Tab-separated table of C-alpha atoms in Angstrom:
chain	number	residue	atom	x	y	z
A	1	MET	CA	8.199	7.539	10.571
A	2	GLU	CA	9.120	11.580	10.816
A	3	SER	CA	12.066	10.349	13.389
A	4	PHE	CA	13.038	7.797	11.108
A	5	LYS	CA	13.143	10.540	7.598
A	6	ASN	CA	14.927	12.938	9.962
A	7	LEU	CA	17.948	10.406	11.590
A	8	VAL	CA	19.339	10.471	7.316
A	9	PRO	CA	18.207	13.421	5.807
A	10	GLN	CA	18.840	13.710	2.272
A	11	TYR	CA	21.554	16.460	0.046
A	12	ALA	CA	21.368	17.740	-3.207
A	13	LEU	CA	24.219	19.583	-4.807
A	14	CYS	CA	23.112	22.072	-6.545
A	15	ARG	CA	23.714	25.214	-8.765
A	16	ARG	CA	22.426	28.518	-6.573
A	17	ASP	CA	23.984	31.635	-7.681
A	18	GLY	CA	26.436	30.604	-9.883
A	19	GLU	CA	27.921	28.536	-6.988
A	20	LYS	CA	28.123	24.927	-5.653
A	21	VAL	CA	26.004	24.587	-2.824
A	22	THR	CA	24.904	20.924	-0.543
A	23	ILE	CA	21.545	21.471	0.457
A	24	THR	CA	19.508	18.868	2.126
A	25	ALA	CA	16.093	17.937	-0.835
A	26	ALA	CA	13.596	19.510	1.138
A	27	GLU	CA	15.020	22.287	0.469
A	28	LEU	CA	15.445	22.284	-3.827
A	29	THR	CA	12.602	24.836	-5.808
A	30	LEU	CA	11.513	23.603	-9.146
A	31	GLY	CA	13.805	24.445	-11.552
A	32	ASP	CA	17.036	24.074	-9.667
A	33	ILE	CA	20.414	22.367	-11.687
A	34	VAL	CA	21.167	19.018	-9.932
A	35	GLU	CA	24.453	16.941	-9.998
A	36	VAL	CA	24.398	13.126	-9.345
A	37	LYS	CA	27.540	11.404	-9.616
A	38	PHE	CA	27.406	7.344	-9.397
A	39	GLY	CA	26.425	5.547	-5.722
A	40	ASP	CA	24.256	9.208	-4.997
A	41	ARG	CA	20.711	8.701	-4.724
A	42	ILE	CA	18.512	10.999	-7.200
A	43	PRO	CA	17.053	13.922	-4.345
A	44	ALA	CA	13.475	14.496	-6.560
A	45	ASP	CA	12.154	13.964	-10.392
A	46	ILE	CA	14.785	15.802	-13.040
A	47	ARG	CA	15.364	16.433	-16.243
A	48	VAL	CA	19.037	15.458	-17.581
A	49	LEU	CA	20.466	18.106	-19.333
A	50	GLU	CA	23.913	16.239	-19.117
A	51	ALA	CA	25.274	12.671	-18.692
A	52	ARG	CA	28.225	10.966	-19.109
A	53	GLN	CA	27.708	6.897	-18.762
A	54	PHE	CA	24.681	6.800	-16.266
A	55	LYS	CA	22.993	4.706	-15.042
A	56	VAL	CA	19.911	4.904	-12.388
A	57	ASP	CA	18.370	1.799	-10.569
A	58	ASN	CA	14.654	1.747	-11.223
A	59	SER	CA	14.068	-0.984	-9.425
A	60	SER	CA	12.227	0.570	-6.675
A	61	LEU	CA	9.923	2.258	-8.943
A	62	THR	CA	9.375	-0.131	-12.183
A	63	GLY	CA	10.850	-3.365	-11.011
A	64	GLU	CA	13.462	-3.330	-13.927
A	65	SER	CA	16.085	-5.767	-12.267
A	66	GLU	CA	19.542	-4.028	-14.312
A	67	PRO	CA	20.890	-0.937	-14.189
A	68	GLN	CA	18.931	2.113	-17.309
A	69	ALA	CA	21.014	4.519	-18.743
A	70	ARG	CA	20.031	8.032	-18.508
A	71	THR	CA	20.631	10.138	-21.623
A	72	PRO	CA	19.522	14.086	-22.588
A	73	GLU	CA	17.811	12.797	-25.777
A	74	PHE	CA	13.754	12.808	-25.001
A	75	THR	CA	12.866	8.887	-26.591
A	76	HIS	CA	9.278	8.494	-25.532
A	77	GLU	CA	5.806	10.305	-24.310
A	78	ASN	CA	5.448	8.244	-21.078
A	79	PRO	CA	7.661	9.901	-18.625
A	80	LEU	CA	9.057	6.079	-16.836
A	81	GLU	CA	9.532	4.522	-20.152
A	82	THR	CA	11.803	8.056	-21.556
A	83	LYS	CA	15.383	7.754	-20.829
A	84	ASN	CA	16.078	11.255	-20.174
A	85	LEU	CA	13.779	11.849	-16.330
A	86	GLY	CA	15.789	10.624	-13.087
A	87	PHE	CA	13.418	9.980	-10.675
A	88	PHE	CA	12.639	11.310	-7.101
A	89	SER	CA	14.574	8.325	-4.561
A	90	THR	CA	15.982	5.909	-6.875
A	91	ASN	CA	19.815	5.098	-7.248
A	92	ALA	CA	22.596	6.152	-9.403
A	93	VAL	CA	24.667	3.370	-9.874
A	94	GLU	CA	27.539	4.422	-12.830
A	95	GLY	CA	28.215	7.620	-14.426
A	96	THR	CA	27.208	11.308	-13.423
A	97	CYS	CA	25.115	13.803	-14.385
A	98	VAL	CA	23.751	17.184	-15.057
A	99	GLY	CA	19.969	17.167	-14.127
A	100	MET	CA	16.503	20.411	-13.408
A	101	VAL	CA	14.983	19.257	-11.060
A	102	VAL	CA	11.498	19.411	-12.381
A	103	ASN	CA	9.593	17.574	-9.470
A	104	ILE	CA	9.296	17.204	-5.947
A	105	GLY	CA	7.649	15.874	-2.950
A	106	ASP	CA	5.058	14.884	-3.254
A	107	ASN	CA	4.504	15.149	-7.495
A	108	THR	CA	7.137	13.603	-8.091
A	109	VAL	CA	5.916	10.105	-9.089
A	110	MET	CA	6.985	7.572	-5.915
A	111	GLY	CA	5.501	11.124	-4.408
A	112	ARG	CA	2.283	9.508	-5.898
A	113	ILE	CA	2.279	6.186	-5.830
A	114	ALA	CA	2.950	6.757	-1.859
A	115	GLY	CA	0.366	9.311	-1.865
A	116	LEU	CA	-2.110	6.477	-3.883
A	117	ALA	CA	-0.976	3.691	-1.299
A	118	SER	CA	-1.656	5.418	1.396
A	119	GLY	CA	-5.542	6.497	0.333
A	120	LEU	CA	-6.565	3.159	0.445
A	121	SER	CA	-9.834	2.260	2.209
A	122	ASN	CA	-9.440	-0.284	4.761
A	123	ASP	CA	-12.760	-2.300	2.972
A	124	GLN	CA	-13.911	-5.585	3.201
A	125	THR	CA	-13.326	-8.434	1.408
A	126	PRO	CA	-15.775	-10.052	0.194
A	127	ILE	CA	-15.225	-13.617	1.590
A	128	ALA	CA	-15.588	-11.258	5.089
A	129	LYS	CA	-18.848	-9.872	4.229
A	130	GLU	CA	-19.671	-12.970	3.001
A	131	ILE	CA	-19.405	-14.381	7.307
A	132	ALA	CA	-20.542	-11.206	8.626
A	133	HIS	CA	-23.384	-12.003	6.508
A	134	PHE	CA	-23.778	-15.664	7.899
A	135	ILE	CA	-23.200	-14.471	11.103
A	136	HIS	CA	-26.095	-11.622	11.431
A	137	ILE	CA	-28.536	-14.797	9.830
A	138	ILE	CA	-27.409	-17.905	12.248
A	139	THR	CA	-27.328	-14.766	14.918
A	140	GLY	CA	-31.430	-14.047	13.806
A	141	VAL	CA	-32.535	-17.128	14.044
A	142	ALA	CA	-30.924	-18.251	16.788
A	143	VAL	CA	-32.433	-15.018	18.397
A	144	PHE	CA	-36.150	-16.551	17.012
A	145	LEU	CA	-35.669	-19.768	18.006
A	146	GLY	CA	-33.997	-18.962	22.122
A	147	VAL	CA	-37.680	-15.728	22.296
A	148	SER	CA	-40.144	-18.739	20.502
A	149	PHE	CA	-39.595	-21.380	22.760
A	150	PHE	CA	-38.766	-18.826	26.034
A	151	ILE	CA	-42.449	-17.184	24.704
A	152	ILE	CA	-43.675	-21.549	24.481
A	153	ALA	CA	-42.146	-22.229	27.896
A	154	PHE	CA	-43.975	-19.664	29.440
A	155	ILE	CA	-47.486	-20.969	27.614
A	156	LEU	CA	-46.958	-24.673	29.314
A	157	GLY	CA	-46.342	-22.947	32.674
A	158	TYR	CA	-42.454	-23.500	32.992
A	159	ASN	CA	-40.664	-21.165	35.696
A	160	TRP	CA	-39.749	-17.971	34.241
A	161	LEU	CA	-35.795	-19.719	35.198
A	162	ASP	CA	-36.165	-22.452	33.523
A	163	ALA	CA	-37.716	-20.321	30.341
A	164	VAL	CA	-34.119	-17.723	30.561
A	165	ILE	CA	-32.195	-21.942	30.608
A	166	PHE	CA	-34.592	-23.130	27.371
A	167	LEU	CA	-33.953	-19.401	25.954
A	168	ILE	CA	-30.466	-19.670	26.781
A	169	GLY	CA	-29.997	-22.462	25.676
A	170	ILE	CA	-31.637	-23.156	22.655
A	171	ILE	CA	-29.040	-19.224	21.824
A	172	VAL	CA	-26.270	-21.597	22.686
A	173	ALA	CA	-27.094	-24.831	20.362
A	174	ASN	CA	-27.157	-22.929	17.286
A	175	VAL	CA	-23.686	-21.425	16.917
A	176	PRO	CA	-21.809	-23.275	14.244
A	177	GLU	CA	-18.977	-24.887	16.917
A	178	GLY	CA	-17.328	-25.862	13.415
A	179	LEU	CA	-17.440	-22.592	11.662
A	180	LEU	CA	-14.134	-21.514	12.261
A	181	ALA	CA	-12.754	-25.497	10.744
A	182	THR	CA	-15.528	-24.886	7.752
A	183	VAL	CA	-13.657	-21.850	6.328
A	184	THR	CA	-10.126	-22.702	7.150
A	185	VAL	CA	-11.110	-25.141	4.811
A	186	CYS	CA	-12.623	-24.001	2.178
A	187	LEU	CA	-9.446	-20.856	2.034
A	188	THR	CA	-6.811	-24.007	2.120
A	189	LEU	CA	-8.825	-25.935	-1.064
A	190	THR	CA	-9.440	-22.301	-3.225
A	191	ALA	CA	-5.249	-21.316	-2.636
A	192	LYS	CA	-4.441	-25.090	-4.042
A	193	ARG	CA	-7.533	-24.191	-6.806
A	194	MET	CA	-5.860	-20.994	-7.813
A	195	ALA	CA	-1.681	-22.046	-7.076
A	196	SER	CA	-2.607	-25.230	-9.292
A	197	LYS	CA	-3.923	-22.511	-12.466
């Protein structure tokens, strides 16, 4: 992933020491003043200071299909709803703006979402837990019956090789060959029932 990230580095037009300089988005710091025009990708979370018919495409972040107008006015307590914030990795589709960097890196809204997504644990699903539990029960029963018949065969005077064959035969006989087909049918029926609701 690192090599892909470095293929096309993102640049920002930033005002530093009274001059406009083009720097990579990774070099931005809090409080930097950046200029964004249509076609640019917003380099960090910014607070809009000046805007001229500025609209952004927030579909990658909020799912809104229509471009959202951005103005310097604070309009809502929720950062995702207010009109004076532009978010990292969203695209400017119209107009121009000047904004101040308020969040960078993992502290951006997109960075926090990525952190939450990568922090998910790969726990087993409930059905996987149930199938594993069922397999443990079947295995326990099969081994118990196999050992029991092995001991009974020895008590009845069978040769040790015949007793081992009984042991293996009973363990193999207890393996449910239809388990895969049963689970597949159950999942299909459940999916159909969920789709109808």
